[in-house]
Amino acid sequence: MEIIAQAKEMQRRAEQLRRQGMTIAFVPTMGFLHEGHIALMREGRKRADSLVASIFVNPTQFGPGEDYTRYPRDLQRDFKLIQGAGVDICFTPSAAEIYPDGFQTFVEVERVTQNLCGISRPGHFRGVTTVVAKLFNIVKPHCAIFGQKDYQQLITIKQMVKDLNMDIEVIGMPTVRESDGLAMSSRNTYLNPKKRKEAARLYRSLLKGKELFALGERSAATILQEVKRIIEEDQGAVIDYVNICDAHTLEDIEEIKGEAVIAVAVKMGKTRLIDNIILKEE
Ligand code: AMP
């Protein structure tokens, strides 16, 4: 596996691959990898001749007081994991490489970033779309693979690619979960054993919501009440949001028609966890 830290060098390699007629699949990550990331890489391996993964903890998507400096990092461990997943090139730039002095251009997607994490993390999606647009220009992929765990991020990137005519197929992959249902996340390492056990209730609450929908309930308020009740049984859990939104526009809805998503963000102590589940007629 090649490890590249310079944007220019990555662009040169990507151009070389393209000239050889090779297709490129790309999986951007912030590292501290787990099975969720590896599943995206396996999919990428299947979809293209060449697989590039990036590891970059992107400062512009963290707000003041968020966990940028303490975000878990272990590059040596990550290199071993991604090599096992069949990655050909790992792009690991420094923050100064991506945001050199004088940097002043940002990409902003409007409507789909306004609800949910757009409210609790102002500027977050601006940082995400800016870095992903830059990574796309550096890695020059034919397709890029993202997790549905970050559902609003996936929708936002699809919108950016469409609006800016980026010639890249964006693929969303299902959330990989621990055996008790907790969505895998690099941030789960922040949880102490007691909170880690309690965290499984997030997915249980979403499953309950989905069950009510399957039984015919279409009132968002009724479903949300039950989802919140299950989360709040844990006295230590502080709900940031629990919403039911249109699965495409991410606007809140009262009556579920077509495809919807239940999206949750919960703080367990200092750790903020997100998860979601799709509701659609079978
Ligand atoms: P991150 O390193 O958290 O920025 O995530 C990098 C990519 O992995 C994003 O596309 C995430 O949506 C995806 N991802 C993170 N956790 C999971 C998971 N549990 N299952 C599937 N994909 C995930």
mmCIF file of C-alpha atoms and ligand atoms in Angstrom:
data_model
loop_
_atom_site.group_PDB
_atom_site.id
_atom_site.type_symbol
_atom_site.label_atom_id
_atom_site.label_comp_id
_atom_site.label_asym_id
_atom_site.label_seq_id
_atom_site.Cartn_x
_atom_site.Cartn_y
_atom_site.Cartn_z
ATOM 1 C CA MET A 1 0.000 0.000 0.000
ATOM 2 C CA GLU A 2 1.239 3.466 -0.888
ATOM 3 C CA ILE A 3 0.986 6.213 1.699
ATOM 4 C CA ILE A 4 0.820 9.734 0.306
ATOM 5 C CA ALA A 5 0.757 12.945 2.354
ATOM 6 C CA GLN A 6 1.067 15.623 -0.353
ATOM 7 C CA ALA A 7 -1.961 16.743 -2.388
ATOM 8 C CA LYS A 8 0.150 17.305 -5.531
ATOM 9 C CA GLU A 9 1.601 13.801 -5.325
ATOM 10 C CA MET A 10 -1.865 12.275 -4.827
ATOM 11 C CA GLN A 11 -3.178 14.187 -7.858
ATOM 12 C CA ARG A 12 -0.247 12.974 -9.945
ATOM 13 C CA ARG A 13 -0.908 9.340 -8.958
ATOM 14 C CA ALA A 14 -4.652 9.677 -9.587
ATOM 15 C CA GLU A 15 -3.980 11.165 -13.022
ATOM 16 C CA GLN A 16 -1.556 8.345 -13.798
ATOM 17 C CA LEU A 17 -4.164 5.710 -12.846
ATOM 18 C CA ARG A 18 -6.792 7.413 -14.987
ATOM 19 C CA ARG A 19 -4.429 7.573 -17.972
ATOM 20 C CA GLN A 20 -3.904 3.832 -17.583
ATOM 21 C CA GLY A 21 -7.654 3.405 -17.918
ATOM 22 C CA MET A 22 -8.159 2.471 -14.259
ATOM 23 C CA THR A 23 -11.240 3.460 -12.291
ATOM 24 C CA ILE A 24 -10.806 4.883 -8.790
ATOM 25 C CA ALA A 25 -13.051 4.285 -5.759
ATOM 26 C CA PHE A 26 -12.592 6.568 -2.762
ATOM 27 C CA VAL A 27 -13.427 6.232 0.949
ATOM 28 C CA PRO A 28 -12.785 9.387 2.997
ATOM 29 C CA THR A 29 -12.417 8.891 6.770
ATOM 30 C CA MET A 30 -11.162 10.618 9.889
ATOM 31 C CA GLY A 31 -9.299 7.478 10.954
ATOM 32 C CA PHE A 32 -9.442 5.432 14.166
ATOM 33 C CA LEU A 33 -11.023 2.883 11.915
ATOM 34 C CA HIS A 34 -13.619 0.250 12.764
ATOM 35 C CA GLU A 35 -15.685 -2.329 10.880
ATOM 36 C CA GLY A 36 -18.032 0.405 9.578
ATOM 37 C CA HIS A 37 -15.168 2.045 7.691
ATOM 38 C CA ILE A 38 -13.831 -1.325 6.529
ATOM 39 C CA ALA A 39 -17.243 -2.240 5.044
ATOM 40 C CA LEU A 40 -17.062 0.927 2.897
ATOM 41 C CA MET A 41 -13.586 -0.060 1.728
ATOM 42 C CA ARG A 42 -14.688 -3.585 0.821
ATOM 43 C CA GLU A 43 -17.454 -2.062 -1.279
ATOM 44 C CA GLY A 44 -14.951 0.283 -2.932
ATOM 45 C CA ARG A 45 -12.675 -2.638 -3.705
ATOM 46 C CA LYS A 46 -15.531 -4.293 -5.610
ATOM 47 C CA ARG A 47 -16.508 -1.176 -7.527
ATOM 48 C CA ALA A 48 -13.247 0.030 -9.055
ATOM 49 C CA ASP A 49 -9.770 -1.036 -10.217
ATOM 50 C CA SER A 50 -8.029 1.101 -7.683
ATOM 51 C CA LEU A 51 -9.046 1.937 -4.108
ATOM 52 C CA VAL A 52 -7.999 5.100 -2.296
ATOM 53 C CA ALA A 53 -8.831 5.819 1.356
ATOM 54 C CA SER A 54 -8.043 9.044 3.148
ATOM 55 C CA ILE A 55 -7.396 9.613 6.826
ATOM 56 C CA PHE A 56 -7.768 13.245 7.790
ATOM 57 C CA VAL A 57 -9.259 14.719 10.957
ATOM 58 C CA ASN A 58 -10.737 17.798 9.349
ATOM 59 C CA PRO A 59 -10.485 20.848 11.646
ATOM 60 C CA THR A 60 -13.084 22.923 9.778
ATOM 61 C CA GLN A 61 -15.936 20.536 10.585
ATOM 62 C CA PHE A 62 -15.420 20.831 14.352
ATOM 63 C CA GLY A 63 -16.959 23.755 16.220
ATOM 64 C CA PRO A 64 -15.252 25.652 19.031
ATOM 65 C CA GLY A 65 -15.344 23.500 22.171
ATOM 66 C CA GLU A 66 -15.903 20.283 20.186
ATOM 67 C CA ASP A 67 -13.528 17.309 20.268
ATOM 68 C CA TYR A 68 -11.044 18.169 17.451
ATOM 69 C CA THR A 69 -7.954 18.006 19.655
ATOM 70 C CA ARG A 70 -9.007 14.913 21.580
ATOM 71 C CA TYR A 71 -10.497 13.044 18.584
ATOM 72 C CA PRO A 72 -8.924 9.529 18.732
ATOM 73 C CA ARG A 73 -5.982 8.993 16.386
ATOM 74 C CA ASP A 74 -3.851 5.879 15.735
ATOM 75 C CA LEU A 75 -2.338 5.945 12.243
ATOM 76 C CA GLN A 76 -0.180 2.835 12.584
ATOM 77 C CA ARG A 77 -3.197 0.738 13.596
ATOM 78 C CA ASP A 78 -5.275 2.300 10.783
ATOM 79 C CA PHE A 79 -2.611 1.492 8.151
ATOM 80 C CA LYS A 80 -2.725 -2.196 9.137
ATOM 81 C CA LEU A 81 -6.529 -2.293 9.009
ATOM 82 C CA ILE A 82 -6.866 -0.646 5.619
ATOM 83 C CA GLN A 83 -4.127 -2.727 4.102
ATOM 84 C CA GLY A 84 -6.185 -5.774 5.096
ATOM 85 C CA ALA A 85 -9.220 -4.187 3.395
ATOM 86 C CA GLY A 86 -7.383 -3.999 0.068
ATOM 87 C CA VAL A 87 -6.685 -0.260 -0.074
ATOM 88 C CA ASP A 88 -4.071 0.613 -2.731
ATOM 89 C CA ILE A 89 -3.329 4.183 -1.681
ATOM 90 C CA CYS A 90 -3.848 5.870 1.681
ATOM 91 C CA PHE A 91 -3.914 9.666 1.518
ATOM 92 C CA THR A 92 -3.019 11.187 4.910
ATOM 93 C CA PRO A 93 -2.402 14.918 4.561
ATOM 94 C CA SER A 94 -1.590 17.316 7.404
ATOM 95 C CA ALA A 95 -3.997 20.139 8.254
ATOM 96 C CA ALA A 96 -1.505 22.638 6.769
ATOM 97 C CA GLU A 97 -1.459 20.680 3.497
ATOM 98 C CA ILE A 98 -5.246 20.954 3.155
ATOM 99 C CA TYR A 99 -5.606 24.455 4.615
ATOM 100 C CA PRO A 100 -2.422 26.361 3.775
ATOM 101 C CA ASP A 101 -2.000 29.989 4.793
ATOM 102 C CA GLY A 102 -4.310 32.173 2.760
ATOM 103 C CA PHE A 103 -7.011 29.517 2.284
ATOM 104 C CA GLN A 104 -10.376 31.265 1.806
ATOM 105 C CA THR A 105 -12.762 29.179 -0.308
ATOM 106 C CA PHE A 106 -15.654 27.197 1.177
ATOM 107 C CA VAL A 107 -18.428 25.034 -0.248
ATOM 108 C CA GLU A 108 -21.859 25.392 1.325
ATOM 109 C CA VAL A 109 -24.944 23.302 0.633
ATOM 110 C CA GLU A 110 -28.033 25.186 1.765
ATOM 111 C CA ARG A 111 -31.376 23.553 2.555
ATOM 112 C CA VAL A 112 -30.514 19.963 3.524
ATOM 113 C CA THR A 113 -27.941 21.203 6.061
ATOM 114 C CA GLN A 114 -30.383 23.448 7.893
ATOM 115 C CA ASN A 115 -32.077 20.935 10.179
ATOM 116 C CA LEU A 116 -30.723 18.312 12.654
ATOM 117 C CA CYS A 117 -26.915 18.542 13.074
ATOM 118 C CA GLY A 118 -27.011 21.796 11.079
ATOM 119 C CA ILE A 119 -28.744 23.367 14.077
ATOM 120 C CA SER A 120 -26.644 21.878 16.867
ATOM 121 C CA ARG A 121 -23.312 22.095 15.012
ATOM 122 C CA PRO A 122 -23.267 25.416 13.126
ATOM 123 C CA GLY A 123 -20.615 25.395 10.383
ATOM 124 C CA HIS A 124 -20.147 21.625 10.581
ATOM 125 C CA PHE A 125 -21.489 20.790 7.127
ATOM 126 C CA ARG A 126 -19.658 23.729 5.557
ATOM 127 C CA GLY A 127 -16.460 22.116 6.828
ATOM 128 C CA VAL A 128 -17.534 18.679 5.585
ATOM 129 C CA THR A 129 -18.498 19.776 2.072
ATOM 130 C CA THR A 130 -15.392 21.931 1.739
ATOM 131 C CA VAL A 131 -13.032 19.112 2.674
ATOM 132 C CA VAL A 132 -14.891 16.493 0.618
ATOM 133 C CA ALA A 133 -14.861 18.769 -2.446
ATOM 134 C CA LYS A 134 -11.125 19.288 -1.974
ATOM 135 C CA LEU A 135 -10.517 15.550 -1.486
ATOM 136 C CA PHE A 136 -12.507 14.819 -4.643
ATOM 137 C CA ASN A 137 -10.278 17.249 -6.575
ATOM 138 C CA ILE A 138 -7.170 15.632 -5.141
ATOM 139 C CA VAL A 139 -8.136 11.941 -5.449
ATOM 140 C CA LYS A 140 -10.135 12.290 -8.711
ATOM 141 C CA PRO A 141 -12.390 9.288 -7.951
ATOM 142 C CA HIS A 142 -15.052 7.788 -10.197
ATOM 143 C CA CYS A 143 -17.071 6.764 -7.160
ATOM 144 C CA ALA A 144 -17.010 7.622 -3.456
ATOM 145 C CA ILE A 145 -18.495 5.580 -0.641
ATOM 146 C CA PHE A 146 -20.101 7.015 2.490
ATOM 147 C CA GLY A 147 -21.979 5.522 5.453
ATOM 148 C CA GLN A 148 -25.693 5.981 6.067
ATOM 149 C CA LYS A 149 -24.821 6.340 9.742
ATOM 150 C CA ASP A 150 -24.084 9.982 8.937
ATOM 151 C CA TYR A 151 -27.311 10.246 6.997
ATOM 152 C CA GLN A 152 -27.470 14.036 6.725
ATOM 153 C CA GLN A 153 -23.846 14.078 5.572
ATOM 154 C CA LEU A 154 -24.633 11.525 2.842
ATOM 155 C CA ILE A 155 -27.609 13.545 1.584
ATOM 156 C CA THR A 156 -25.550 16.751 1.711
ATOM 157 C CA ILE A 157 -22.693 15.263 -0.311
ATOM 158 C CA LYS A 158 -25.108 13.856 -2.891
ATOM 159 C CA GLN A 159 -26.618 17.345 -3.210
ATOM 160 C CA MET A 160 -23.199 18.981 -3.591
ATOM 161 C CA VAL A 161 -22.145 16.498 -6.277
ATOM 162 C CA LYS A 162 -25.390 17.114 -8.159
ATOM 163 C CA ASP A 163 -25.360 20.900 -7.813
ATOM 164 C CA LEU A 164 -21.691 21.299 -8.762
ATOM 165 C CA ASN A 165 -21.797 18.757 -11.625
ATOM 166 C CA MET A 166 -19.082 16.632 -10.042
ATOM 167 C CA ASP A 167 -18.651 13.543 -12.187
ATOM 168 C CA ILE A 168 -18.628 11.140 -9.242
ATOM 169 C CA GLU A 169 -21.065 8.418 -8.203
ATOM 170 C CA VAL A 170 -21.871 8.722 -4.485
ATOM 171 C CA ILE A 171 -22.731 5.413 -2.859
ATOM 172 C CA GLY A 172 -24.375 5.085 0.580
ATOM 173 C CA MET A 173 -23.756 1.965 2.645
ATOM 174 C CA PRO A 174 -25.783 0.570 5.576
ATOM 175 C CA THR A 175 -24.720 1.279 9.151
ATOM 176 C CA VAL A 176 -22.520 -1.390 10.702
ATOM 177 C CA ARG A 177 -23.484 -2.076 14.313
ATOM 178 C CA GLU A 178 -22.055 -3.718 17.425
ATOM 179 C CA SER A 179 -23.804 -6.900 18.565
ATOM 180 C CA ASP A 180 -26.129 -4.915 20.880
ATOM 181 C CA GLY A 181 -27.118 -2.575 18.020
ATOM 182 C CA LEU A 182 -24.950 0.455 18.839
ATOM 183 C CA ALA A 183 -23.770 2.036 15.573
ATOM 184 C CA MET A 184 -19.993 1.696 15.312
ATOM 185 C CA SER A 185 -18.240 5.023 15.722
ATOM 186 C CA SER A 186 -14.709 6.176 16.509
ATOM 187 C CA ARG A 187 -16.316 8.239 19.288
ATOM 188 C CA ASN A 188 -17.648 5.114 21.066
ATOM 189 C CA THR A 189 -14.171 4.820 22.620
ATOM 190 C CA TYR A 190 -15.038 7.874 24.742
ATOM 191 C CA LEU A 191 -17.767 5.905 26.556
ATOM 192 C CA ASN A 192 -17.034 4.295 29.921
ATOM 193 C CA PRO A 193 -18.413 0.727 30.324
ATOM 194 C CA LYS A 194 -21.633 1.921 31.989
ATOM 195 C CA LYS A 195 -22.396 4.550 29.311
ATOM 196 C CA ARG A 196 -21.353 2.138 26.578
ATOM 197 C CA LYS A 197 -24.009 -0.306 27.813
ATOM 198 C CA GLU A 198 -26.648 2.438 28.045
ATOM 199 C CA ALA A 199 -25.805 3.646 24.511
ATOM 200 C CA ALA A 200 -27.454 0.588 22.965
ATOM 201 C CA ARG A 201 -30.775 2.169 23.884
ATOM 202 C CA LEU A 202 -30.432 4.602 20.964
ATOM 203 C CA TYR A 203 -30.887 1.872 18.410
ATOM 204 C CA ARG A 204 -33.536 0.149 20.533
ATOM 205 C CA SER A 205 -35.521 3.386 20.484
ATOM 206 C CA LEU A 206 -35.199 3.610 16.684
ATOM 207 C CA LEU A 207 -36.311 0.001 16.292
ATOM 208 C CA LYS A 208 -39.352 0.758 18.436
ATOM 209 C CA GLY A 209 -40.158 3.708 16.167
ATOM 210 C CA LYS A 210 -39.843 1.515 13.124
ATOM 211 C CA GLU A 211 -42.061 -1.116 14.738
ATOM 212 C CA LEU A 212 -44.816 1.451 15.394
ATOM 213 C CA PHE A 213 -44.551 2.578 11.755
ATOM 214 C CA ALA A 214 -44.804 -1.055 10.592
ATOM 215 C CA LEU A 215 -47.955 -1.422 12.697
ATOM 216 C CA GLY A 216 -49.502 1.460 10.759
ATOM 217 C CA GLU A 217 -48.709 4.522 12.895
ATOM 218 C CA ARG A 218 -48.154 7.563 10.676
ATOM 219 C CA SER A 219 -48.154 10.401 13.220
ATOM 220 C CA ALA A 220 -44.573 11.623 13.712
ATOM 221 C CA ALA A 221 -45.476 13.029 17.153
ATOM 222 C CA THR A 222 -46.761 9.663 18.394
ATOM 223 C CA ILE A 223 -43.676 7.804 17.200
ATOM 224 C CA LEU A 224 -41.305 10.479 18.526
ATOM 225 C CA GLN A 225 -42.915 10.372 21.954
ATOM 226 C CA GLU A 226 -42.143 6.662 22.238
ATOM 227 C CA VAL A 227 -38.573 7.020 20.857
ATOM 228 C CA LYS A 228 -37.849 9.815 23.347
ATOM 229 C CA ARG A 229 -39.354 7.866 26.226
ATOM 230 C CA ILE A 230 -36.957 4.963 25.623
ATOM 231 C CA ILE A 231 -33.912 7.262 25.385
ATOM 232 C CA GLU A 232 -34.875 9.240 28.471
ATOM 233 C CA GLU A 233 -35.176 6.111 30.599
ATOM 234 C CA ASP A 234 -31.424 6.612 30.903
ATOM 235 C CA GLN A 235 -31.202 9.567 33.299
ATOM 236 C CA GLY A 236 -27.732 10.431 31.959
ATOM 237 C CA ALA A 237 -28.827 10.773 28.319
ATOM 238 C CA VAL A 238 -29.489 14.326 27.118
ATOM 239 C CA ILE A 239 -31.390 14.507 23.857
ATOM 240 C CA ASP A 240 -29.954 16.996 21.366
ATOM 241 C CA TYR A 241 -32.638 16.182 18.811
ATOM 242 C CA VAL A 242 -35.018 13.402 17.863
ATOM 243 C CA ASN A 243 -36.814 14.242 14.623
ATOM 244 C CA ILE A 244 -38.769 12.557 11.885
ATOM 245 C CA CYS A 245 -37.890 14.080 8.530
ATOM 246 C CA ASP A 246 -38.571 13.585 4.873
ATOM 247 C CA ALA A 247 -35.765 11.214 3.823
ATOM 248 C CA HIS A 248 -34.747 13.435 0.890
ATOM 249 C CA THR A 249 -35.330 17.049 1.959
ATOM 250 C CA LEU A 250 -34.620 16.431 5.680
ATOM 251 C CA GLU A 251 -37.450 18.777 6.593
ATOM 252 C CA ASP A 252 -39.494 17.805 9.663
ATOM 253 C CA ILE A 253 -42.792 16.139 8.872
ATOM 254 C CA GLU A 254 -45.924 15.629 10.933
ATOM 255 C CA GLU A 255 -47.552 12.878 8.942
ATOM 256 C CA ILE A 256 -45.333 10.169 7.453
ATOM 257 C CA LYS A 257 -45.831 9.709 3.733
ATOM 258 C CA GLY A 258 -43.301 8.236 1.317
ATOM 259 C CA GLU A 259 -39.825 7.712 2.722
ATOM 260 C CA ALA A 260 -38.893 9.217 6.095
ATOM 261 C CA VAL A 261 -36.006 9.031 8.527
ATOM 262 C CA ILE A 262 -35.961 9.054 12.312
ATOM 263 C CA ALA A 263 -32.757 10.887 13.226
ATOM 264 C CA VAL A 264 -31.386 11.107 16.756
ATOM 265 C CA ALA A 265 -28.479 12.893 18.433
ATOM 266 C CA VAL A 266 -27.919 12.257 22.121
ATOM 267 C CA LYS A 267 -25.268 13.401 24.550
ATOM 268 C CA MET A 268 -24.127 10.779 27.006
ATOM 269 C CA GLY A 269 -21.863 12.756 29.289
ATOM 270 C CA LYS A 270 -19.413 14.528 26.994
ATOM 271 C CA THR A 271 -19.965 12.072 24.146
ATOM 272 C CA ARG A 272 -22.400 12.989 21.393
ATOM 273 C CA LEU A 273 -23.814 10.016 19.486
ATOM 274 C CA ILE A 274 -25.959 10.075 16.353
ATOM 275 C CA ASP A 275 -28.017 7.375 14.683
ATOM 276 C CA ASN A 276 -30.966 7.028 12.335
ATOM 277 C CA ILE A 277 -33.375 4.576 10.787
ATOM 278 C CA ILE A 278 -35.305 4.776 7.519
ATOM 279 C CA LEU A 279 -39.095 4.363 7.460
ATOM 280 C CA LYS A 280 -40.627 3.266 4.201
ATOM 281 C CA GLU A 281 -43.584 1.225 3.055
ATOM 282 C CA GLU A 282 -42.464 -2.360 2.360
HETATM 283 P P1 AMP B 1 -15.690 9.202 9.969
HETATM 284 O O1 AMP B 1 -14.313 8.614 10.060
HETATM 285 O O2 AMP B 1 -16.486 9.075 11.215
HETATM 286 O O3 AMP B 1 -15.688 10.578 9.362
HETATM 287 O O4 AMP B 1 -16.474 8.293 8.915
HETATM 288 C C1 AMP B 1 -15.962 8.039 7.633
HETATM 289 C C2 AMP B 1 -17.019 7.340 6.822
HETATM 290 O O5 AMP B 1 -17.390 6.124 7.454
HETATM 291 C C3 AMP B 1 -18.306 8.160 6.674
HETATM 292 O O6 AMP B 1 -18.819 7.977 5.367
HETATM 293 C C4 AMP B 1 -19.199 7.535 7.709
HETATM 294 O O7 AMP B 1 -20.572 7.680 7.426
HETATM 295 C C5 AMP B 1 -18.789 6.088 7.620
HETATM 296 N N1 AMP B 1 -19.139 5.362 8.844
HETATM 297 C C6 AMP B 1 -18.864 5.722 10.119
HETATM 298 N N2 AMP B 1 -19.402 4.841 10.990
HETATM 299 C C7 AMP B 1 -20.041 3.901 10.239
HETATM 300 C C8 AMP B 1 -20.802 2.733 10.541
HETATM 301 N N3 AMP B 1 -21.008 2.323 11.798
HETATM 302 N N4 AMP B 1 -21.312 2.015 9.514
HETATM 303 C C9 AMP B 1 -21.118 2.407 8.226
HETATM 304 N N5 AMP B 1 -20.404 3.496 7.881
HETATM 305 C C10 AMP B 1 -19.884 4.237 8.865
#
